[in-house]
PDB file of C-alpha atoms (C1' of nucleotides) in Angstrom:
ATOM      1  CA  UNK A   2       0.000   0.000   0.000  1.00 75.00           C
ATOM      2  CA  UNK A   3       1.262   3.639  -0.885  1.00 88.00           C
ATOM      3  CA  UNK A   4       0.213   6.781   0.588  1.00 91.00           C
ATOM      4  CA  UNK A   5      -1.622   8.104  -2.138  1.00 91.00           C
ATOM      5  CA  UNK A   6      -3.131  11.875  -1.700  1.00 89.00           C
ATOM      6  CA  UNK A   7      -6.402  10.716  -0.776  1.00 85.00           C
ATOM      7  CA  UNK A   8      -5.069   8.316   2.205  1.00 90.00           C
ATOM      8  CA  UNK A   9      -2.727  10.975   3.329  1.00 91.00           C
ATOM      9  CA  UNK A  10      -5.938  13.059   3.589  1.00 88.00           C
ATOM     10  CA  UNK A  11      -7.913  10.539   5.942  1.00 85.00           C
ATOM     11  CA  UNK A  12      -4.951   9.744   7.868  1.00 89.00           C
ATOM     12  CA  UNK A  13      -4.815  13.960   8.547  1.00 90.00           C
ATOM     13  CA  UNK A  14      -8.453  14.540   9.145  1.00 82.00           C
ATOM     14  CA  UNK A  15      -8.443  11.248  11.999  1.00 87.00           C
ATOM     15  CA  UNK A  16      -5.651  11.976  13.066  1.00 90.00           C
ATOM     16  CA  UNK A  17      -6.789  15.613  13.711  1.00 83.00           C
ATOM     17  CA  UNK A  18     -10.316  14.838  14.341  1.00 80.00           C
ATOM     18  CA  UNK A  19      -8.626  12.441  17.868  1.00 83.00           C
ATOM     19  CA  UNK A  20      -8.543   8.786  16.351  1.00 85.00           C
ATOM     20  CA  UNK A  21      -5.836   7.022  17.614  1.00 89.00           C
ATOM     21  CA  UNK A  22      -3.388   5.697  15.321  1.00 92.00           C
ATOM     22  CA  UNK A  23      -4.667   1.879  15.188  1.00 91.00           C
ATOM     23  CA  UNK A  24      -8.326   3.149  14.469  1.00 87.00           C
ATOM     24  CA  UNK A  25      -7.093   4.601  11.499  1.00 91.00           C
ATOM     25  CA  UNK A  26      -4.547   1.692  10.493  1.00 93.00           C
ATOM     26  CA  UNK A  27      -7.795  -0.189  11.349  1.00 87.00           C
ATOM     27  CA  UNK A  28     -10.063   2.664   8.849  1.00 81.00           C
ATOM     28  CA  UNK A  29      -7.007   2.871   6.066  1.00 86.00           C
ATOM     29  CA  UNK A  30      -6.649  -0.791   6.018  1.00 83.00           C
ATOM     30  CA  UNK A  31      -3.195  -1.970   4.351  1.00 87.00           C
ATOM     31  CA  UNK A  32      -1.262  -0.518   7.037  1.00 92.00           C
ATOM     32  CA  UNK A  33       0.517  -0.935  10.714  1.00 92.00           C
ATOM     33  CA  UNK A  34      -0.792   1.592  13.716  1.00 93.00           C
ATOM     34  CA  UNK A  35       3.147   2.214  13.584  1.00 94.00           C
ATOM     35  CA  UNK A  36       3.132   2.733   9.676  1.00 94.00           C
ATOM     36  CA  UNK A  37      -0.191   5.687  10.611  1.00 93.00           C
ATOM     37  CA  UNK A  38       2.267   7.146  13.018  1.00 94.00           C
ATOM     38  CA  UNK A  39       5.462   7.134  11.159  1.00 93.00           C
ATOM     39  CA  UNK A  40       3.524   8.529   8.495  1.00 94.00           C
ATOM     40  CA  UNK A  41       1.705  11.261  10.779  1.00 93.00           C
ATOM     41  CA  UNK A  42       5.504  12.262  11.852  1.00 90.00           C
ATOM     42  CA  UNK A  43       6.585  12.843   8.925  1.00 92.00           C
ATOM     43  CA  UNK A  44       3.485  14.411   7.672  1.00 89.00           C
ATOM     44  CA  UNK A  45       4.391  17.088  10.741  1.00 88.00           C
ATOM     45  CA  UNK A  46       1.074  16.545  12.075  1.00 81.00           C
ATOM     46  CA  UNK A  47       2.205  14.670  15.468  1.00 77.00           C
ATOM     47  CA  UNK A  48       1.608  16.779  19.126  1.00 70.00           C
ATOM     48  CA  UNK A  49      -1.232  14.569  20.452  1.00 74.00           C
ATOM     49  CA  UNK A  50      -0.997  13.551  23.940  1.00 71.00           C
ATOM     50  CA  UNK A  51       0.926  10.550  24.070  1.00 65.00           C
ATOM     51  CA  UNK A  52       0.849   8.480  27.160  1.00 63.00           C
ATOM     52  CA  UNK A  53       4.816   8.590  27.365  1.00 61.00           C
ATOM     53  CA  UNK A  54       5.974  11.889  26.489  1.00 57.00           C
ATOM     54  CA  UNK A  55       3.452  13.487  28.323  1.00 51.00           C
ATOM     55  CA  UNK A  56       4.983  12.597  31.839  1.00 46.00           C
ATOM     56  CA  UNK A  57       8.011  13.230  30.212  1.00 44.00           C
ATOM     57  CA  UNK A  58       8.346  16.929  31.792  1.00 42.00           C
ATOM     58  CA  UNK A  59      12.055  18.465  32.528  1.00 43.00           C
ATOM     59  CA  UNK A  60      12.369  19.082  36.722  1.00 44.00           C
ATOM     60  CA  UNK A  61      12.592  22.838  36.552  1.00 45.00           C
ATOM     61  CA  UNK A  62       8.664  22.950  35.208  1.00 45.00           C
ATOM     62  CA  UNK A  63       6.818  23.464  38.186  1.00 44.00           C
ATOM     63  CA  UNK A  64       3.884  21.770  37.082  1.00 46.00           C
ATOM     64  CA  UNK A  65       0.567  21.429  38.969  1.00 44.00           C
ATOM     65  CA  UNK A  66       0.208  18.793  36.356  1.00 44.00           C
ATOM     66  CA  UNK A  67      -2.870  17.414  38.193  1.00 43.00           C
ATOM     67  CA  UNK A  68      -5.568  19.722  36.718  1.00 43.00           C
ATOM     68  CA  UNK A  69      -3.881  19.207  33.617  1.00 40.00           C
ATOM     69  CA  UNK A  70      -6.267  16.992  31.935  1.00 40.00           C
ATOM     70  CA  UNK A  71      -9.102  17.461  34.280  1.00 41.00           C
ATOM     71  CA  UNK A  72      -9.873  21.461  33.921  1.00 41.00           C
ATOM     72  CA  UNK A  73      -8.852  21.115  30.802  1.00 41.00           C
ATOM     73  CA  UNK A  74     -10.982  22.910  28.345  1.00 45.00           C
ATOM     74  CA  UNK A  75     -13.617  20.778  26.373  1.00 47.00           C
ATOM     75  CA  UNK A  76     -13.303  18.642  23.656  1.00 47.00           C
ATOM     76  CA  UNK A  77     -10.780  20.472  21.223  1.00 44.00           C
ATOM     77  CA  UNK A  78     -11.957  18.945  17.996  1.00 44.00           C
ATOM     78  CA  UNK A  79      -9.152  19.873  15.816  1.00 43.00           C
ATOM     79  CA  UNK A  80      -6.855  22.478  16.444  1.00 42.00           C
ATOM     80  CA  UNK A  81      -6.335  24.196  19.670  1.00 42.00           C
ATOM     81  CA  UNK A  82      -8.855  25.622  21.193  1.00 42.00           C
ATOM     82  CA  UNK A  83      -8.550  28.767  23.141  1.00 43.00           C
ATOM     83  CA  UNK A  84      -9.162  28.033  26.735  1.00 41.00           C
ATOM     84  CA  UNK A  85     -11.546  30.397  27.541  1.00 42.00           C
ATOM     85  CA  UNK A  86      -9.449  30.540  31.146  1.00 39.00           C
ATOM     86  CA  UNK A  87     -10.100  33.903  32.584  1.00 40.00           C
ATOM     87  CA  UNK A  88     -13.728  34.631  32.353  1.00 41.00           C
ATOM     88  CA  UNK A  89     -14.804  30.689  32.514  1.00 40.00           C
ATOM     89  CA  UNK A  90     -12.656  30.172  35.905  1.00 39.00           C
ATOM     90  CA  UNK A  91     -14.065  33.156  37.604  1.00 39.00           C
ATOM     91  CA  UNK A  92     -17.698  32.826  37.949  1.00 41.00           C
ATOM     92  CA  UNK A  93     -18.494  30.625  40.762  1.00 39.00           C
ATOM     93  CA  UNK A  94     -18.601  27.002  39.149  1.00 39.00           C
ATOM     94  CA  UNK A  95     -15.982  26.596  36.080  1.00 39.00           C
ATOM     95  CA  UNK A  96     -16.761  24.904  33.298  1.00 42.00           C
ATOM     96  CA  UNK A  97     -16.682  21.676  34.515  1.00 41.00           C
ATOM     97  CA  UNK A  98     -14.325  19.145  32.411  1.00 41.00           C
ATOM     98  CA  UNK A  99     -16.570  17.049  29.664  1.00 43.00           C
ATOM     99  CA  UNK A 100     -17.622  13.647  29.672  1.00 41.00           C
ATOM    100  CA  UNK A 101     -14.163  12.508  29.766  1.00 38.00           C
ATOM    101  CA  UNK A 102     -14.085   9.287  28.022  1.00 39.00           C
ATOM    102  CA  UNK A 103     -11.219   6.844  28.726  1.00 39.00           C
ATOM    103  CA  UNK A 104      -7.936   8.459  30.354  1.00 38.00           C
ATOM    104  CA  UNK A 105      -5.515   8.329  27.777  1.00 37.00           C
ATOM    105  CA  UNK A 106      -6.816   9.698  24.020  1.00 39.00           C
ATOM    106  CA  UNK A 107      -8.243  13.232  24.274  1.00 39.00           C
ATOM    107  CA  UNK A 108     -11.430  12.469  22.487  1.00 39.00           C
ATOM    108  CA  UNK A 109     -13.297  14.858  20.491  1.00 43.00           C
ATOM    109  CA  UNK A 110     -16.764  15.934  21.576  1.00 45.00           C
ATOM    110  CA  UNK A 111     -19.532  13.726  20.827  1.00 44.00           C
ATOM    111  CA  UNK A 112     -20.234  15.073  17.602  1.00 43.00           C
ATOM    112  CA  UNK A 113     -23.906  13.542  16.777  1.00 39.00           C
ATOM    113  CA  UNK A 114     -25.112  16.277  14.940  1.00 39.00           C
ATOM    114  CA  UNK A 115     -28.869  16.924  16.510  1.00 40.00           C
ATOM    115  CA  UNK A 116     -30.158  16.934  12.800  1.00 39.00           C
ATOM    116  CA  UNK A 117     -29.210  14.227  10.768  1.00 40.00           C
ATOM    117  CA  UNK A 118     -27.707  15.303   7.104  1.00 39.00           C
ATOM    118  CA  UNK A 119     -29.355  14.013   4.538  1.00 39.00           C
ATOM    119  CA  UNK A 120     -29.139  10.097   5.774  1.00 39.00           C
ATOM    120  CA  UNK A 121     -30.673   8.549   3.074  1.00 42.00           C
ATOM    121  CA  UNK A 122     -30.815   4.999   4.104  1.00 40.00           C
ATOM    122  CA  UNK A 123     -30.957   5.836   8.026  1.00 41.00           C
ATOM    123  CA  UNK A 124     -34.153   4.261   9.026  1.00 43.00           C
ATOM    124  CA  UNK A 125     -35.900   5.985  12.046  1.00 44.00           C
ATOM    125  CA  UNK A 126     -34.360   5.646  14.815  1.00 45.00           C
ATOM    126  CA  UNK A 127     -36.683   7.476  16.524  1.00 43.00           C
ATOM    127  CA  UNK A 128     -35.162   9.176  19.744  1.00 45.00           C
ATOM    128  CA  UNK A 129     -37.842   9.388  21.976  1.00 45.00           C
ATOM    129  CA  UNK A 130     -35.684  11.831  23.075  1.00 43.00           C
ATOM    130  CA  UNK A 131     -38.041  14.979  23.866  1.00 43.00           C
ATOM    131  CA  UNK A 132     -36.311  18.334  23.480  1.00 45.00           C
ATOM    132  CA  UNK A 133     -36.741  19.947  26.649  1.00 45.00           C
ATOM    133  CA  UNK A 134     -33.539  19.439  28.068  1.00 48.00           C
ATOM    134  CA  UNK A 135     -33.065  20.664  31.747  1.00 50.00           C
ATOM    135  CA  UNK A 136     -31.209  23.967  32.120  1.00 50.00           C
ATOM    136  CA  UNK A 137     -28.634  23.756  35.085  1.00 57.00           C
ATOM    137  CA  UNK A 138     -27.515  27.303  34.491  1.00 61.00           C
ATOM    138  CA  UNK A 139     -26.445  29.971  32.330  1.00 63.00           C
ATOM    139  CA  UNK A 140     -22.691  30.061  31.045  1.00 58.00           C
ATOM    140  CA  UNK A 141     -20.645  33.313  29.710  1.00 62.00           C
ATOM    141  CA  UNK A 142     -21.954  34.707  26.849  1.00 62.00           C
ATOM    142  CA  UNK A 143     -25.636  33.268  27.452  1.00 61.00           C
ATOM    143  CA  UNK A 144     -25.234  29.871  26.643  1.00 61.00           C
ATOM    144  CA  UNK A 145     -27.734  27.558  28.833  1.00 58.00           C
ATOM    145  CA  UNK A 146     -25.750  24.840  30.288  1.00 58.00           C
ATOM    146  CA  UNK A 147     -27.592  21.676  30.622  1.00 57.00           C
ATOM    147  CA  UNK A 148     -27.501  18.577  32.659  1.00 51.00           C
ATOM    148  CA  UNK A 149     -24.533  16.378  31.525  1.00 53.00           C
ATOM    149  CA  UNK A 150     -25.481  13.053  29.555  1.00 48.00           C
ATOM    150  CA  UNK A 151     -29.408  15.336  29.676  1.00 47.00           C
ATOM    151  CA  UNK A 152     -28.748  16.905  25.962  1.00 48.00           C
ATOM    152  CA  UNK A 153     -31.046  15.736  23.468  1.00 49.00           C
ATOM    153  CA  UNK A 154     -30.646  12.233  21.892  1.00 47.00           C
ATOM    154  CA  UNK A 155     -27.388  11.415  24.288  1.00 48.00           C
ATOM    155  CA  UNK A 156     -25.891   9.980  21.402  1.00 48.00           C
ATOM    156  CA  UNK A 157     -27.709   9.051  18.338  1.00 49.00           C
ATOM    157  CA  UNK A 158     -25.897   5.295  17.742  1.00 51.00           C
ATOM    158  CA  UNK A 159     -22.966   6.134  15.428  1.00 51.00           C
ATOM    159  CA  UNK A 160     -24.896   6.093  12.641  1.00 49.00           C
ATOM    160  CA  UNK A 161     -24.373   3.385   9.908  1.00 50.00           C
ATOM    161  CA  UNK A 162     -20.848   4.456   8.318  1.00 50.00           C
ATOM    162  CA  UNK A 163     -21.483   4.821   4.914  1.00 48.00           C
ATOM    163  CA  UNK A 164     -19.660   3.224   2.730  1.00 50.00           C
ATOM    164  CA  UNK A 165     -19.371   5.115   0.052  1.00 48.00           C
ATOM    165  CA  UNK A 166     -15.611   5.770  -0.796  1.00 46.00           C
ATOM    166  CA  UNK A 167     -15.495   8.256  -3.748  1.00 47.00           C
ATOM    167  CA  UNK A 168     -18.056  11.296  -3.333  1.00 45.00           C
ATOM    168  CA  UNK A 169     -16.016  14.437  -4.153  1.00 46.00           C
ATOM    169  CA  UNK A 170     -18.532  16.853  -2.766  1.00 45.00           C
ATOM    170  CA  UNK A 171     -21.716  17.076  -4.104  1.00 48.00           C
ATOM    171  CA  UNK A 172     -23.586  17.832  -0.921  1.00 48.00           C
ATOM    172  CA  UNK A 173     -20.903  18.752   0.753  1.00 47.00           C
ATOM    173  CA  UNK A 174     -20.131  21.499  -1.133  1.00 56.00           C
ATOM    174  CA  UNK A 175     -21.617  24.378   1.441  1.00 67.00           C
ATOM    175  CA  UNK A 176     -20.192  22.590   4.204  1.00 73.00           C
ATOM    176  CA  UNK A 177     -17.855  23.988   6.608  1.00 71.00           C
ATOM    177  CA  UNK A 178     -14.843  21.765   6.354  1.00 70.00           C
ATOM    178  CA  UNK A 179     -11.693  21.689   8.333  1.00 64.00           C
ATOM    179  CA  UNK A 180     -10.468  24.057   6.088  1.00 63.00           C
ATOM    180  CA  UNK A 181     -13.100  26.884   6.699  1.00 68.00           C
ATOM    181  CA  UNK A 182     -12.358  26.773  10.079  1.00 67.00           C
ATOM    182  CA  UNK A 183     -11.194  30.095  11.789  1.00 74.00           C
ATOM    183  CA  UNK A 184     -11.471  31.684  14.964  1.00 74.00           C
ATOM    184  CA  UNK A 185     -15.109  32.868  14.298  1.00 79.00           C
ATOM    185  CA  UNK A 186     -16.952  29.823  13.840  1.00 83.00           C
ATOM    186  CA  UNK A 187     -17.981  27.108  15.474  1.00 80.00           C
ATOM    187  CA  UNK A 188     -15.520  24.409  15.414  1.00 80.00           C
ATOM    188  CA  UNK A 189     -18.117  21.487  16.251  1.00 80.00           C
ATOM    189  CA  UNK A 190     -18.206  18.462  14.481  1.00 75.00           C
ATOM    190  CA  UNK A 191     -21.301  17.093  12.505  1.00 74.00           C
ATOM    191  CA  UNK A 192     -20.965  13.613  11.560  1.00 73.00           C
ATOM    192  CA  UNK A 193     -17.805  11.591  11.841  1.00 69.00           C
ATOM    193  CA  UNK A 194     -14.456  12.385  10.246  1.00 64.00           C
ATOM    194  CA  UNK A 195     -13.569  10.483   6.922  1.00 63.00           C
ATOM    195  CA  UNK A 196     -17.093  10.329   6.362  1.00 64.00           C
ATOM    196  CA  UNK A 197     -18.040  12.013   3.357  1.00 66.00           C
ATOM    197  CA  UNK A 198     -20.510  14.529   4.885  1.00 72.00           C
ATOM    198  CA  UNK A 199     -18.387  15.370   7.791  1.00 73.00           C
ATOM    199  CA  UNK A 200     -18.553  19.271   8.683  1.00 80.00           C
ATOM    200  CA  UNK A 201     -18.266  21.595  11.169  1.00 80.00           C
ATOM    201  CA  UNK A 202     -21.252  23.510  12.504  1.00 79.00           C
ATOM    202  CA  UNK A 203     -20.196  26.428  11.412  1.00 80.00           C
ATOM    203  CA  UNK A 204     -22.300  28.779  13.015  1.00 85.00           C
ATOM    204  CA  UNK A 205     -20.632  32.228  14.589  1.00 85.00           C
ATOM    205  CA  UNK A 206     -18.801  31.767  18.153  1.00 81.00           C
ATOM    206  CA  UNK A 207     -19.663  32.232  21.255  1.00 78.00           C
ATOM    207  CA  UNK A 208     -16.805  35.464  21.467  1.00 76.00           C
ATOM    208  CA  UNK A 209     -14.512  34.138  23.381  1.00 75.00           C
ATOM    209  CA  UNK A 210     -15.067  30.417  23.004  1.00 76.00           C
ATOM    210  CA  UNK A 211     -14.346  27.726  20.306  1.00 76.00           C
ATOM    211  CA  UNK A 212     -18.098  27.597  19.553  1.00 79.00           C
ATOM    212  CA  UNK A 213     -21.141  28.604  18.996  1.00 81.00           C
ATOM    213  CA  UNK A 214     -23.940  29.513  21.642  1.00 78.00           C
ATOM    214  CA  UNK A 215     -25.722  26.404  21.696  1.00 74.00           C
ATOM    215  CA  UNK A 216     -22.560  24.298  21.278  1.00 74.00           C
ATOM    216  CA  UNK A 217     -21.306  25.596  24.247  1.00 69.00           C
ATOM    217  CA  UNK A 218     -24.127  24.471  26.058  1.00 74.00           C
ATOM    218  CA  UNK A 219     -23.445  21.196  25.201  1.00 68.00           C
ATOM    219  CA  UNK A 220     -19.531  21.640  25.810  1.00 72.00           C
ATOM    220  CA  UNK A 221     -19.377  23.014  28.821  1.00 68.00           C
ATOM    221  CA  UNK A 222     -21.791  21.153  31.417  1.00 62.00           C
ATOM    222  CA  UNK A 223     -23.009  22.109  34.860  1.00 61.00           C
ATOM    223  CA  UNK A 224     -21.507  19.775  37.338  1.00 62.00           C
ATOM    224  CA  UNK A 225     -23.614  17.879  38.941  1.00 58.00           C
ATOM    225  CA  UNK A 226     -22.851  16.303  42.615  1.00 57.00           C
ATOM    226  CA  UNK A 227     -21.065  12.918  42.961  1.00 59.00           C
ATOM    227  CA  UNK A 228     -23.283  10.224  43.217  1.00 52.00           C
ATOM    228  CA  UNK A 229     -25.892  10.874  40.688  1.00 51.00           C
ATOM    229  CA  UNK A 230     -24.417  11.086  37.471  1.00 50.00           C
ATOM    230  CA  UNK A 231     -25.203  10.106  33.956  1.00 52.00           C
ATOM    231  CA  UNK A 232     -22.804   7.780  32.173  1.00 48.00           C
ATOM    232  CA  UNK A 233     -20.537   9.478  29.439  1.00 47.00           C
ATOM    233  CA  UNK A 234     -21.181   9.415  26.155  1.00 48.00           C
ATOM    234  CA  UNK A 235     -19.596   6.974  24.272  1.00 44.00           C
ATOM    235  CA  UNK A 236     -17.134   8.282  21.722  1.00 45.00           C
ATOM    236  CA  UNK A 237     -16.623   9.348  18.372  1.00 46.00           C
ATOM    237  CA  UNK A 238     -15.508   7.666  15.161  1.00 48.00           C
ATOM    238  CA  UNK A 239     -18.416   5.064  15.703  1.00 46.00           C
ATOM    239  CA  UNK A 240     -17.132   1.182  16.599  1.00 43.00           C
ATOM    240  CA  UNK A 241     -13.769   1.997  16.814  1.00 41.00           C
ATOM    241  CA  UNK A 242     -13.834  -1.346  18.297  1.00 39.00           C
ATOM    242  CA  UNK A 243     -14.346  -4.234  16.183  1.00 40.00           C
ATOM    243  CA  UNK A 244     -13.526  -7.102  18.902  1.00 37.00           C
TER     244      UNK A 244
ATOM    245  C1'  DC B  11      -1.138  -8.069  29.537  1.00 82.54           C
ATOM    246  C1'  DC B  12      -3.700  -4.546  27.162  1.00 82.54           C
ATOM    247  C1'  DC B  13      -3.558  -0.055  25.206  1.00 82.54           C
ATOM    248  C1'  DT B  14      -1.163   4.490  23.751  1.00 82.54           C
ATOM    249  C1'  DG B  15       2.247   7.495  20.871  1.00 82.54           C
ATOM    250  C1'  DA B  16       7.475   8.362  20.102  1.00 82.54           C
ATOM    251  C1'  DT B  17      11.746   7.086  18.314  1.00 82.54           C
ATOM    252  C1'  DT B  18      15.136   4.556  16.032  1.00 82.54           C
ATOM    253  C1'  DC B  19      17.146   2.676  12.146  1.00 82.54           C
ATOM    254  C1'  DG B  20      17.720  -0.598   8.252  1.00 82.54           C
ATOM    255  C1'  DC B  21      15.788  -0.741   4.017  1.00 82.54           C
TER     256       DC B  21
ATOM    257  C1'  DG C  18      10.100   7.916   2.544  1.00 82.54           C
ATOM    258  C1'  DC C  19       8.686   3.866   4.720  1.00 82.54           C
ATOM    259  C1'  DG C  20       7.485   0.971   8.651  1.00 82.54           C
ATOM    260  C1'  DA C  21       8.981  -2.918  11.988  1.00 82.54           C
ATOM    261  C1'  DA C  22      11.141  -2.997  16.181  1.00 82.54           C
ATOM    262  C1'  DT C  23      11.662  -1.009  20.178  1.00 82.54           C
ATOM    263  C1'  DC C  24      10.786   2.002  23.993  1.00 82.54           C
ATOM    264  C1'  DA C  25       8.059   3.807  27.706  1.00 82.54           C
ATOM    265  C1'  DG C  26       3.839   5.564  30.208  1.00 82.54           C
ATOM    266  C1'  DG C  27      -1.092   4.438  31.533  1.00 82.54           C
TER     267       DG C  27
END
DNA sequence: CCCTGATTCGC
DNA sequence: GCGAATCAGG
């Protein structure tokens, strides 16, 4: 197998988009998880948080790694997200840290776009999911924070990956893709990456955060007490998992 | 052991 | 440039 332009071009939008490097070995098929990361190197496109170099810190940095991960700002899609430190820390309850998924890949947000594109051959899976989600409380820039695992249709199941290799961009065409995005619009993800109708929102930020107003609701969650909370959402990128 | 990503190094 | 082998943390 070769890297030809178009498998270069998956390998950068998973690798971006927070697959790890065997789910896209697995997606590319043909090649090693170390063959995707070789490749990602020398592509330039590495700086992911990797289990090993990320303890790896010199003895002068004092670090207060602890909150590192934890009040971390939400799931960065692609690119770095500002932290929106300063005005999110202040008020009395910070953004709390997402669903965090497993400990070691930084996952993207649960994309599940709350209106399906154009799925053709989804059948209906009707959510019974009723859109009256419960508002904890209001977040910087008026965006209603809701319950965690309480937004709409928690995840609708990754839906069926389509497999339908070549489709340049018919219906994509007025899409936001990775390449619109800038520091103005919402950076969060509709539909899976690789997929061929995968797109950011699009819509204008939230000034002063990575997306828009109603994104933000679902980035940023109240935090509820210990004790009663809802399960995280599973992750992106569908069945990673084939096993 | 399983998983990660990073690095090395012969090809 | 490529990727198996190796390393090393979680």
């Amino acid at each position: 197998m070769s890297w030809t332009e178009e498998r270069i071009e998956k390998l950068t939008k998973m690798w971006e988009g927070g697959a790890t490097a065997s789910q896209i070995a697995e997606e590319l098929g043909g090649v090693s998880r170390n063959a995707v990361i070789g490749k990602a190197h020398r592509l330039g496109l590495k700086a992911r948080p990797s289990p090993v170099k990320a303890a790896e810190r010199s003895e002068d940095e004092a670090p207060a790694p602890k909150p590192a991960r934890a009040a971390a700002p939400p799931p960065p899609p692609a690119e770095p997200a500002p932290a929106p430190a300063s005005q999110a820390a202040a008020p009395s309850a910070a953004p709390t840290p997402p669903p965090a998924p497993r400990a070691a890949p930084v996952a993207p947000p649960p994309p599940a776009a709350p209106v399906q594109a154009a799925a053709p051959a989804a059948p209906s899976d009707a959510p019974p999911a009723p859109p009256a989600p419960r508002i904890v409380s209001v977040g910087p820039g008026g965006f209603l924070r809701q319950g965690p695992g309480e937004q709409q249709a928690p995840i609708p199941p990754a839906p069926p990956r389509r497999l339908v290799p070549a489709k340049p961009s018919p219906e994509i065409a007025d899409k936001t893709s990775l390449l619109d995005l800038n520091d103005r619009i919402c950076r969060w993800p509709m539909g899976h990456p690789g997929e061929p109708d995968f797109h950011f929102c699009g819509d204008k930020v939230n000034p002063g955060f990575p997306y828009c107003v109603e994104h933000c609701g679902r980035a940023y969650q109240a935090q509820l007490p210990r004790g009663h909370r809802r399960p995280p959402p599973p992750l992106p990128f569908g069945n990673p998992r084939v096993r």
